[in-house]
């Protein structure tokens, strides 16, 4: 988790006593695993007891301090980075689309959204994360502000820095998404809520945002940023902005076409979420025995379209799309689909509530309050995510090139996908939980495993051994995913040797979520020791 090389790389920052010593760069980010929350919906003070009805689209009371009080729930699953909603003040009142509880309707980027807390409370969340060896990712919106109507919108002091007409592109709705000029210069939104489009070609606007992001990152010791609506700003805007941020960025380019999305990484220096893989991924597991070809083809297309696919954001669910669980009820299909982002190239993102079995469809249904679940750490899916994070972390510990080596994906049968990201090798299945046992072979030529190699499945905790030629016979039971790593990692992925996620075998005891928590605690000890020695090294070098 904290190598001596990473410790050394922190030296210049620590020696200058800048609190942003933890900031994540691309290389550090590859080993992270992100849990996305909607600040308003993840946790609130227990003194607030009003009913949160998602259909109302109103503020339900979630705060930064309440997130800080539930970090063990997040780290207990093995996530180390928390993505929170945009933090700046939003338009008030009720619109035809409810209130600004999600944080995406900016009013004044110079002030914070007081519904979520104070500046001190945001800093306290950042500190609480860092004290646990975790990281803060903040969502930022720079494309637009918000107004209740396009016709009555007038720039004013209420918009903080953006009070001049020249700060905005003239009004027009985006009506043709194939016209990139229109996508960049016309407005998002509709007659209920218009999103006045900032003139990001103006030097005043551009300079403001570059300074703003530097200060935001510094004021709250932000470790990484998530950038909203990236494709709605010209590519030329981004390099200066992301350099001013100085931390890793993951950006929303909401498009499934890899040829369209690729240049945002290759030229604009934004690391997009992997929407090109998202759509085929959903379709691959959206029912039993779906065709896997579209997914395997897209993996190749992504490899040739992006400079570095290992820096893309991998996800199955988020706040903008119907939860996968709104399409599919089969628990095995759900597990296979969720496994993919963790066992493949890129940085895995899990949307809060996936561990709790939430199945909300389109916005606003997919923005359920989590407090109704009492933060259950014993659910099957909670333990499943702990297993996935442990497997990924163990693979990263076992091989220094795990995160940077590109995977190879192929089919082993009509219903079995081989995701080879050695030393983590997974067999994902579309056969569903009521399928009969099925046998497939992971060939030595793909895995690189020698004869008689012992491996363990991080999901079932079953041990398997390759044959005399290094080939591995794998039995897919109940359509569950199989996530394989060398048996030497068994202690790391299967403490107590019991199943961690209700597979067909093993006792399924509840101890594994506890052991995941314990692992995090001991990992923190190591992390503190690393930070301390880096600080001491920094001081010595200064003297
Ligand atoms: C909840 O509110 C009370 C009273 O304002 C405060 O003392 C407490 O710290 C709050 N807890 C959290 C988790 O925000
Ligand atoms: C694209 O949109 C811009 C801005 O609205 C407009 O000026 C231009 O005519 C459009 N181009 C085409 C080919 O429609
Ligand atoms: C950062 O803090 C400084 C000093 O308090 C303040 O002037 C500035 O507006 C803050 N910027 C942001 C983006 O929080
Ligand atoms: C998934 O399948 C359902 C039908 O079972 C369909 O309505 C839905 O559109 C599909 N979702 C996607 C993203 O393909
Ligand atoms: C994927 O295949 C390429 C070409 O055969 C190989 O160089 C690479 O190491 C493979 N990746 C993994 C993770 O095995
Ligand atoms: C990987 O190594 C880190 C740092 O030594 C440790 O905290 C973590 O528990 C390890 N992960 C696994 C799954 O063993
Ligand atoms: C060998 C081993 O890891 N044993 C542990 C199994 O889980 C229990 C409960 O969490 C621990 O107390 C044991 O130490």
XYZ file of C-alpha atoms and ligand atoms in Angstrom:
641
model
C 0.000 0.000 0.000
C 2.885 2.340 0.808
C 6.140 1.401 -0.845
C 9.460 2.991 -0.069
C 9.459 4.456 -3.569
C 6.166 6.170 -2.818
C 7.558 7.352 0.507
C 10.539 8.877 -1.248
C 8.353 10.544 -3.832
C 6.533 12.318 -1.008
C 9.721 13.800 0.355
C 9.638 17.200 -1.376
C 6.057 17.833 -0.283
C 6.499 16.690 3.297
C 9.725 18.563 3.693
C 7.951 21.766 2.760
C 5.250 20.941 5.339
C 2.519 21.275 2.767
C -0.478 19.301 4.023
C -1.242 17.993 0.520
C 1.479 15.378 0.946
C -1.074 12.674 0.252
C -2.211 13.981 -3.107
C -2.606 11.228 -5.663
C -0.802 11.296 -8.982
C -1.511 8.910 -11.844
C 0.898 6.292 -10.633
C -0.480 6.305 -7.078
C -4.068 6.350 -8.317
C -3.748 3.060 -10.209
C -3.679 1.113 -6.969
C -6.682 2.915 -5.475
C -10.265 1.751 -5.309
C -12.973 4.403 -5.249
C -16.324 4.473 -3.471
C -18.682 7.109 -4.889
C -21.222 8.757 -2.609
C -23.930 11.315 -3.158
C -23.155 13.533 -0.181
C -26.822 14.268 0.461
C -27.744 10.574 0.483
C -24.851 8.609 2.008
C -25.010 9.610 5.690
C -26.724 12.229 7.831
C -26.786 13.197 11.476
C -28.865 10.709 13.436
C -30.843 13.604 14.885
C -32.413 14.136 11.439
C -35.305 11.734 10.983
C -37.372 13.078 8.080
C -38.300 10.566 5.384
C -36.150 10.756 2.282
C -38.346 10.211 -0.741
C -36.130 10.022 -3.836
C -38.974 10.980 -6.172
C -39.255 14.372 -4.414
C -35.687 15.316 -5.458
C -35.166 17.324 -2.282
C -32.299 17.667 0.184
C -32.434 14.717 2.588
C -29.831 15.913 5.082
C -26.539 14.173 4.201
C -23.410 16.022 5.374
C -19.628 15.911 5.244
C -19.374 15.250 9.000
C -21.743 12.337 8.711
C -19.598 10.852 5.912
C -16.603 11.199 8.238
C -18.427 9.142 10.850
C -18.975 6.211 8.438
C -15.487 5.774 6.998
C -15.013 2.365 8.623
C -18.063 1.150 6.719
C -16.319 2.170 3.478
C -12.831 0.939 4.368
C -14.289 -2.317 5.679
C -14.988 -3.198 2.046
C -11.422 -2.297 1.105
C -12.133 1.035 -0.608
C -9.482 3.650 0.087
C -10.778 6.684 -1.840
C -14.110 8.483 -1.438
C -15.626 10.548 -4.248
C -18.023 13.146 -2.859
C -20.576 15.359 -4.656
C -19.626 18.878 -5.813
C -19.009 21.086 -2.787
C -19.820 24.624 -3.993
C -23.000 26.592 -3.304
C -25.914 25.761 -5.589
C -29.107 27.519 -6.625
C -31.680 27.455 -3.823
C -35.374 26.741 -3.834
C -37.446 24.245 -5.749
C -37.439 23.905 -9.519
C -39.461 21.755 -11.900
C -36.728 19.178 -11.191
C -36.664 19.605 -7.436
C -33.798 20.931 -5.354
C -30.061 21.023 -5.952
C -29.353 18.165 -3.471
C -26.936 16.486 -5.922
C -24.680 19.545 -6.037
C -24.466 19.899 -9.826
C -26.338 23.246 -10.030
C -23.568 25.725 -9.246
C -24.425 29.223 -8.092
C -21.188 30.653 -6.656
C -17.969 28.612 -6.827
C -16.404 30.929 -4.221
C -18.659 29.610 -1.469
C -19.540 26.163 -0.153
C -22.902 24.388 -0.163
C -24.028 24.991 3.419
C -26.461 22.065 3.249
C -23.415 19.779 3.400
C -21.594 21.641 6.180
C -18.968 24.290 6.801
C -15.433 24.730 5.470
C -14.122 23.378 8.776
C -16.317 20.306 8.429
C -15.097 19.662 4.885
C -11.511 19.993 6.123
C -12.362 17.625 8.971
C -13.623 15.033 6.485
C -10.391 15.360 4.529
C -8.348 14.935 7.728
C -10.451 11.997 8.910
C -9.820 10.231 5.602
C -6.089 10.919 5.708
C -5.844 9.713 9.289
C -7.153 6.363 8.084
C -4.766 6.239 5.124
C -7.652 7.081 2.790
C -8.108 9.720 0.100
C -10.572 12.445 -0.862
C -11.839 12.870 -4.424
C -14.001 15.957 -5.028
C -16.383 16.398 -7.935
C -15.967 19.684 -9.841
C -18.222 21.372 -12.404
C -16.652 24.083 -14.566
C -18.768 23.945 -17.715
C -21.790 25.809 -16.437
C -23.722 27.373 -13.610
C -27.473 26.910 -13.097
C -30.594 29.050 -13.375
C -34.295 28.338 -13.162
C -34.979 29.715 -16.610
C -32.959 30.461 -19.722
C -35.017 33.532 -20.623
C -34.751 35.267 -17.254
C -31.100 34.393 -16.632
C -28.939 37.455 -16.114
C -25.355 37.294 -14.914
C -25.178 38.979 -11.499
C -23.137 39.148 -8.320
C -25.061 36.088 -7.100
C -22.882 34.072 -9.498
C -19.745 35.179 -7.682
C -16.966 35.609 -10.258
C -19.303 35.231 -13.243
C -21.257 38.478 -13.185
C -20.545 39.714 -16.731
C -22.370 38.847 -19.944
C -19.003 38.010 -21.550
C -18.480 35.236 -19.013
C -21.176 33.191 -20.792
C -21.817 31.744 -24.209
C -24.993 33.279 -25.689
C -28.094 31.194 -25.056
C -28.962 28.269 -27.350
C -29.970 24.728 -26.374
C -27.835 21.802 -27.466
C -30.079 20.142 -30.033
C -27.538 18.254 -32.152
C -24.976 16.143 -30.317
C -23.121 15.417 -33.550
C -22.207 19.113 -33.760
C -19.236 19.465 -31.380
C -19.279 23.272 -31.538
C -22.843 23.182 -30.329
C -21.979 20.628 -27.620
C -19.272 22.981 -26.353
C -20.977 26.350 -26.720
C -24.712 25.885 -26.361
C -26.460 25.190 -23.063
C -27.386 21.995 -21.243
C -30.618 21.839 -19.316
C -34.224 22.516 -20.166
C -37.061 24.889 -19.383
C -37.112 23.809 -15.707
C -33.415 24.233 -15.023
C -31.120 25.915 -17.533
C -27.366 25.452 -17.234
C -25.888 28.737 -18.549
C -22.748 27.729 -20.410
C -19.577 29.470 -19.280
C -17.406 31.063 -21.938
C -14.416 28.881 -21.184
C -12.600 30.350 -24.206
C -12.525 33.695 -22.372
C -9.218 34.306 -20.620
C -10.979 35.754 -17.578
C -13.078 32.632 -17.096
C -10.178 30.277 -17.806
C -7.797 32.072 -15.416
C -10.459 32.097 -12.728
C -10.963 28.326 -12.946
C -7.235 27.572 -13.006
C -6.689 29.586 -9.808
C -9.868 28.216 -8.257
C -8.882 24.568 -8.697
C -5.396 25.166 -7.278
C -6.989 26.761 -4.206
C -9.729 24.181 -3.805
C -7.189 21.357 -3.800
C -4.993 23.233 -1.345
C -7.737 24.581 0.977
C -9.253 21.141 1.566
C -6.242 18.905 0.910
C -8.032 17.204 -1.959
C -6.227 14.124 -3.308
C -7.966 13.719 -6.678
C -10.753 15.356 -8.649
C -13.660 14.024 -10.673
C -14.544 16.410 -13.510
C -18.125 16.813 -14.709
C -19.295 17.370 -18.336
C -15.806 17.280 -19.858
C -16.981 16.968 -23.468
C -18.907 20.234 -23.158
C -15.690 22.273 -22.966
C -13.133 22.497 -25.752
C -10.157 20.169 -25.365
C -7.795 23.171 -25.371
C -9.172 24.269 -21.973
C -8.194 21.134 -20.064
C -4.384 20.778 -19.940
C -3.876 24.016 -17.965
C -6.791 23.193 -15.677
C -5.622 19.694 -14.798
C -2.074 20.953 -14.309
C -3.384 23.671 -11.987
C -5.222 20.969 -10.028
C -1.928 19.132 -9.606
C -3.677 15.902 -8.576
C -5.096 12.961 -10.481
C -8.285 13.645 -12.427
C -11.027 11.336 -13.662
C -13.390 12.992 -16.124
C -16.890 12.379 -17.397
C -16.932 12.159 -21.200
C -20.395 10.703 -21.555
C -20.006 8.862 -24.858
C -19.659 5.209 -25.809
C -17.487 5.775 -28.868
C -13.828 5.096 -28.007
C -12.645 7.138 -30.991
C -14.520 10.145 -29.595
C -13.417 9.663 -25.972
C -9.753 8.724 -26.602
C -8.488 12.226 -27.494
C -9.626 13.572 -24.117
C -6.903 11.430 -22.571
C -4.440 11.553 -25.434
C -4.630 15.319 -26.029
C -6.618 17.026 -23.275
C -4.904 15.193 -20.364
C -8.185 14.175 -18.771
C -8.554 10.511 -17.743
C -12.070 9.586 -18.828
C -14.444 7.158 -17.206
C -14.624 4.113 -19.411
C -18.044 4.705 -20.986
C -16.935 2.842 -24.143
C -16.684 -0.374 -22.068
C -19.620 0.480 -19.784
C -22.305 -0.068 -22.434
C -21.040 -3.438 -23.747
C -20.376 -4.502 -20.129
C -23.992 -3.888 -19.136
C -25.232 -5.674 -22.260
C -22.917 -8.653 -21.703
C -24.447 -9.456 -18.314
C -27.945 -8.073 -18.941
C -29.566 -11.515 -18.875
C -28.189 -15.034 -19.188
C -26.179 -16.262 -22.172
C -25.710 -12.833 -23.725
C -23.198 -12.466 -26.534
C -19.736 -11.594 -25.163
C -18.244 -10.553 -28.492
C -19.170 -6.893 -28.229
C -17.267 -6.605 -24.941
C -14.113 -8.390 -26.108
C -14.049 -6.302 -29.284
C -14.447 -3.087 -27.295
C -11.529 -4.032 -25.045
C -9.315 -4.142 -28.160
C -10.762 -0.898 -29.467
C -10.060 0.808 -26.145
C -6.454 -0.432 -26.210
C -5.894 1.175 -29.572
C -7.833 4.377 -28.792
C -6.278 5.472 -25.487
C -2.656 6.192 -24.624
C -3.160 4.440 -21.285
C -6.254 2.287 -20.651
C -4.959 1.524 -17.146
C -5.864 5.076 -16.074
C -9.493 4.975 -17.193
C -12.243 4.928 -14.564
C -13.981 1.514 -14.545
C -17.533 1.407 -13.270
C -20.811 -0.442 -13.461
C -23.049 1.997 -11.596
C -23.084 5.736 -11.000
C -25.553 8.536 -10.295
C -26.316 9.185 -13.971
C -27.299 5.714 -15.152
C -29.904 3.214 -13.957
C -28.319 0.828 -11.483
C -27.392 -2.478 -13.138
C -29.604 -4.106 -10.502
C -32.597 -2.312 -12.046
C -32.161 -4.479 -15.152
C -31.080 -7.770 -13.619
C -32.202 -9.643 -10.495
C -29.970 -12.731 -10.808
C -27.357 -12.444 -8.043
C -24.694 -14.285 -10.035
C -25.052 -12.009 -13.059
C -24.898 -9.034 -10.687
C -21.669 -10.347 -9.112
C -20.039 -11.060 -12.474
C -20.862 -7.594 -13.767
C -19.568 -5.959 -10.581
C -16.415 -8.080 -10.652
C -15.371 -6.811 -14.067
C -14.225 -3.283 -13.043
C -12.130 -4.774 -10.227
C -10.396 -7.495 -12.224
C -9.717 -5.493 -15.382
C -7.581 -2.515 -16.491
C -8.353 0.868 -14.952
C -9.300 2.306 -11.590
C -12.373 0.618 -10.057
C -15.317 2.787 -8.932
C -18.269 1.459 -6.943
C -21.383 3.573 -6.453
C -22.710 3.599 -2.866
C -25.623 1.241 -2.319
C -24.308 -1.437 -4.705
C -23.237 -3.304 -1.565
C -26.735 -2.854 -0.123
C -28.640 -4.316 -3.048
C -30.104 -0.998 -4.191
C -31.809 -1.302 -7.540
C -33.021 2.188 -8.409
C -33.421 2.874 -12.125
C -33.094 6.237 -13.798
C -32.297 9.429 -11.899
C -33.769 10.216 -9.331
C -34.560 6.580 -8.404
C -30.872 5.609 -8.329
C -30.100 8.099 -5.539
C -31.487 6.207 -2.549
C -30.618 7.129 1.064
C -28.154 4.645 2.560
C -29.069 5.246 6.197
C -32.161 3.067 5.804
C -29.803 0.057 5.597
C -28.158 0.739 8.990
C -24.781 0.375 7.241
C -24.952 -3.413 7.290
C -21.464 -4.908 7.023
C -22.702 -8.493 6.953
C -24.527 -8.523 3.653
C -23.395 -10.893 0.939
C -22.578 -8.027 -1.455
C -20.661 -6.081 1.220
C -18.394 -9.113 1.668
C -18.220 -9.639 -2.072
C -16.774 -6.142 -2.589
C -14.328 -6.794 0.266
C -13.188 -9.929 -1.586
C -12.780 -8.058 -4.880
C -10.768 -5.280 -3.267
C -8.615 -7.799 -1.411
C -7.949 -9.722 -4.637
C -6.952 -6.572 -6.501
C -4.761 -5.379 -3.660
C -3.114 -8.792 -3.328
C -2.361 -8.856 -7.069
C -0.810 -5.391 -6.814
C 1.285 -6.528 -3.866
C 2.360 -9.691 -5.668
C 3.445 -7.970 -8.879
C 4.786 -4.460 -9.343
C 3.560 -4.409 -12.934
C 0.006 -5.569 -12.143
C -1.545 -2.116 -12.404
C 0.365 -0.981 -15.500
C 0.320 -4.198 -17.557
C -2.582 -4.271 -19.969
C -4.993 -7.167 -19.624
C -6.067 -9.608 -22.305
C -9.713 -10.570 -22.575
C -11.069 -13.542 -24.523
C -13.864 -16.099 -24.366
C -13.462 -19.635 -22.995
C -16.949 -20.719 -24.070
C -20.185 -19.072 -25.178
C -20.871 -18.093 -21.569
C -17.401 -17.701 -20.028
C -15.094 -14.728 -20.313
C -11.390 -14.923 -19.445
C -10.005 -11.670 -18.035
C -6.260 -12.144 -17.847
C -4.617 -9.412 -15.836
C -1.855 -11.558 -14.431
C -1.259 -12.281 -11.630
C -5.041 -11.878 -11.292
C -6.907 -14.150 -13.677
C -10.679 -14.218 -13.688
C -13.365 -16.297 -15.308
C -16.639 -14.400 -15.558
C -19.836 -16.158 -16.497
C -23.118 -15.185 -18.102
C -24.850 -18.463 -17.296
C -26.760 -17.197 -14.251
C -27.314 -18.670 -10.794
C -29.566 -21.531 -11.854
C -27.159 -22.957 -14.428
C -25.680 -26.438 -14.013
C -21.986 -26.660 -13.140
C -19.873 -25.929 -16.207
C -16.228 -26.705 -16.838
C -13.814 -24.503 -18.723
C -10.032 -24.574 -19.064
C -7.717 -21.647 -18.469
C -4.808 -22.539 -20.743
C -1.264 -22.164 -19.505
C -0.527 -20.188 -22.656
C -2.840 -17.463 -21.346
C -2.161 -17.629 -17.603
C 1.567 -18.301 -17.725
C 1.064 -20.758 -14.853
C 3.504 -23.669 -14.650
C 2.485 -27.255 -14.035
C 1.084 -28.102 -10.604
C 0.626 -24.455 -9.618
C -1.748 -23.892 -6.725
C -4.190 -21.012 -7.070
C -7.078 -19.788 -4.933
C -10.446 -18.337 -5.959
C -10.904 -15.129 -3.945
C -14.691 -15.468 -4.255
C -15.252 -19.069 -3.100
C -11.859 -19.488 -1.375
C -11.556 -22.870 -3.096
C -8.033 -23.937 -4.037
C -7.271 -25.350 -7.485
C -4.117 -26.804 -9.029
C -2.958 -26.675 -12.633
C -2.317 -29.939 -14.440
C 0.988 -31.281 -15.682
C 0.892 -28.816 -18.593
C -0.039 -25.777 -16.528
C -3.646 -25.762 -17.739
C -6.312 -25.150 -15.119
C -9.712 -26.816 -15.102
C -12.243 -24.442 -13.562
C -15.742 -25.465 -12.569
C -18.184 -22.593 -12.708
C -20.778 -23.166 -9.983
C -24.099 -21.363 -9.872
C -22.773 -19.007 -12.533
C -20.522 -17.269 -9.988
C -17.375 -15.358 -10.971
C -14.014 -17.022 -10.305
C -11.179 -14.658 -9.361
C -7.871 -16.508 -9.286
C -4.524 -15.640 -7.760
C -1.533 -17.712 -6.609
C -2.246 -19.639 -3.405
C 0.606 -17.797 -1.715
C -1.902 -14.917 -1.496
C -4.530 -17.032 0.206
C -4.007 -15.429 3.595
C -4.518 -12.003 2.028
C -7.708 -12.803 0.145
C -9.284 -15.528 2.240
C -8.461 -14.969 5.884
C -9.724 -17.976 7.839
C -10.089 -19.923 4.625
C -13.826 -19.421 4.508
C -15.893 -18.171 1.666
C -16.338 -14.424 1.673
C -19.409 -14.110 -0.464
C -21.927 -16.844 -0.215
C -20.723 -19.101 -2.993
C -21.664 -22.715 -3.261
C -18.851 -23.846 -0.987
C -17.412 -22.825 2.346
C -19.178 -21.824 5.503
C -19.910 -18.216 4.614
C -19.127 -17.047 8.137
C -19.429 -13.382 8.870
C -15.808 -13.092 9.920
C -14.475 -11.925 6.609
C -15.889 -8.406 6.727
C -14.307 -8.078 10.143
C -11.010 -9.332 8.822
C -11.208 -6.860 5.938
C -11.576 -4.124 8.530
C -8.655 -5.502 10.500
C -6.558 -5.562 7.362
C -7.314 -1.907 6.789
C -6.302 -1.099 10.331
C -2.963 -2.858 10.043
C -2.448 -1.336 6.595
C -2.889 2.033 8.248
C -0.127 1.225 10.715
C 2.257 0.542 7.854
C 1.090 3.641 6.073
C 1.721 5.822 9.137
C 5.174 4.311 9.521
C 5.905 5.056 5.871
C 4.700 8.639 6.148
C 6.728 9.139 9.304
C 9.930 7.785 7.829
C 9.400 9.918 4.724
C 8.987 12.980 6.927
C 12.111 12.148 8.910
C 14.014 11.526 5.683
C 12.782 14.886 4.402
C 13.971 16.688 7.510
C 17.359 15.002 7.429
C 17.817 15.938 3.811
C 16.968 19.541 4.585
C 19.496 19.864 7.400
C -24.906 15.544 14.953
O -25.385 16.741 15.502
C -24.973 16.960 16.843
C -25.702 18.198 17.357
O -25.577 19.249 16.447
C -23.462 17.105 16.873
O -23.009 17.272 18.202
C -22.828 15.837 16.281
O -21.431 15.998 16.199
C -23.380 15.580 14.904
N -22.856 14.301 14.403
C -22.396 14.148 13.164
C -21.938 12.776 12.810
O -22.388 15.049 12.346
C -23.006 23.753 -35.232
O -23.435 24.551 -34.144
C -22.997 25.895 -34.230
C -23.364 26.581 -32.904
O -24.736 26.488 -32.671
C -23.625 26.533 -35.436
O -23.174 27.862 -35.545
C -23.224 25.758 -36.682
O -23.908 26.262 -37.790
C -23.560 24.291 -36.529
N -22.974 23.552 -37.636
C -23.686 22.743 -38.399
C -22.940 22.040 -39.466
O -24.868 22.573 -38.206
C -9.239 29.046 -0.498
O -8.937 29.772 0.701
C -8.619 31.135 0.480
C -8.178 31.722 1.819
O -9.175 31.528 2.776
C -9.831 31.850 -0.096
O -9.506 33.181 -0.364
C -10.231 31.161 -1.388
O -11.434 31.716 -1.875
C -10.451 29.672 -1.171
N -10.710 29.051 -2.470
C -11.447 27.963 -2.608
C -11.698 27.497 -4.003
O -11.887 27.327 -1.683
C -31.317 -4.777 -20.287
O -32.378 -5.659 -20.604
C -33.678 -5.115 -20.425
C -34.680 -6.195 -20.757
O -34.444 -7.281 -19.923
C -33.870 -3.927 -21.330
O -35.107 -3.328 -21.069
C -32.780 -2.906 -21.046
O -32.870 -1.840 -21.951
C -31.413 -3.547 -21.166
N -30.427 -2.572 -20.744
C -29.393 -2.252 -21.521
C -28.510 -1.168 -21.005
O -29.127 -2.804 -22.551
C -1.461 -9.684 -23.017
O -0.937 -10.129 -24.253
C 0.240 -9.435 -24.647
C 0.605 -9.919 -26.036
O 0.625 -11.304 -26.069
C 1.352 -9.699 -23.626
O 2.517 -8.979 -23.968
C 0.868 -9.238 -22.252
O 1.824 -9.548 -21.265
C -0.445 -9.917 -21.906
N -0.944 -9.358 -20.644
C -1.090 -10.087 -19.560
C -1.619 -9.388 -18.345
O -0.795 -11.276 -19.519
C -1.009 -5.127 0.218
O 0.073 -4.472 0.878
C -0.336 -3.428 1.757
C 0.923 -2.732 2.258
O 1.831 -3.656 2.731
C -1.162 -4.029 2.897
O -1.609 -3.011 3.746
C -2.366 -4.725 2.294
O -3.094 -5.357 3.321
C -1.914 -5.751 1.276
N -3.100 -6.295 0.643
C -3.393 -7.562 0.714
C -4.684 -7.990 0.140
O -2.642 -8.357 1.252
C -6.352 -18.166 11.314
C -7.210 -16.967 11.425
O -7.097 -16.030 10.633
N -8.090 -16.971 12.410
C -9.009 -15.873 12.643
C -10.388 -16.191 12.100
O -11.329 -15.175 12.409
C -11.484 -14.966 13.794
C -12.614 -13.953 13.968
O -12.436 -12.843 13.130
C -10.169 -14.501 14.373
O -10.299 -14.297 15.772
C -9.097 -15.554 14.121
O -7.857 -15.087 14.556
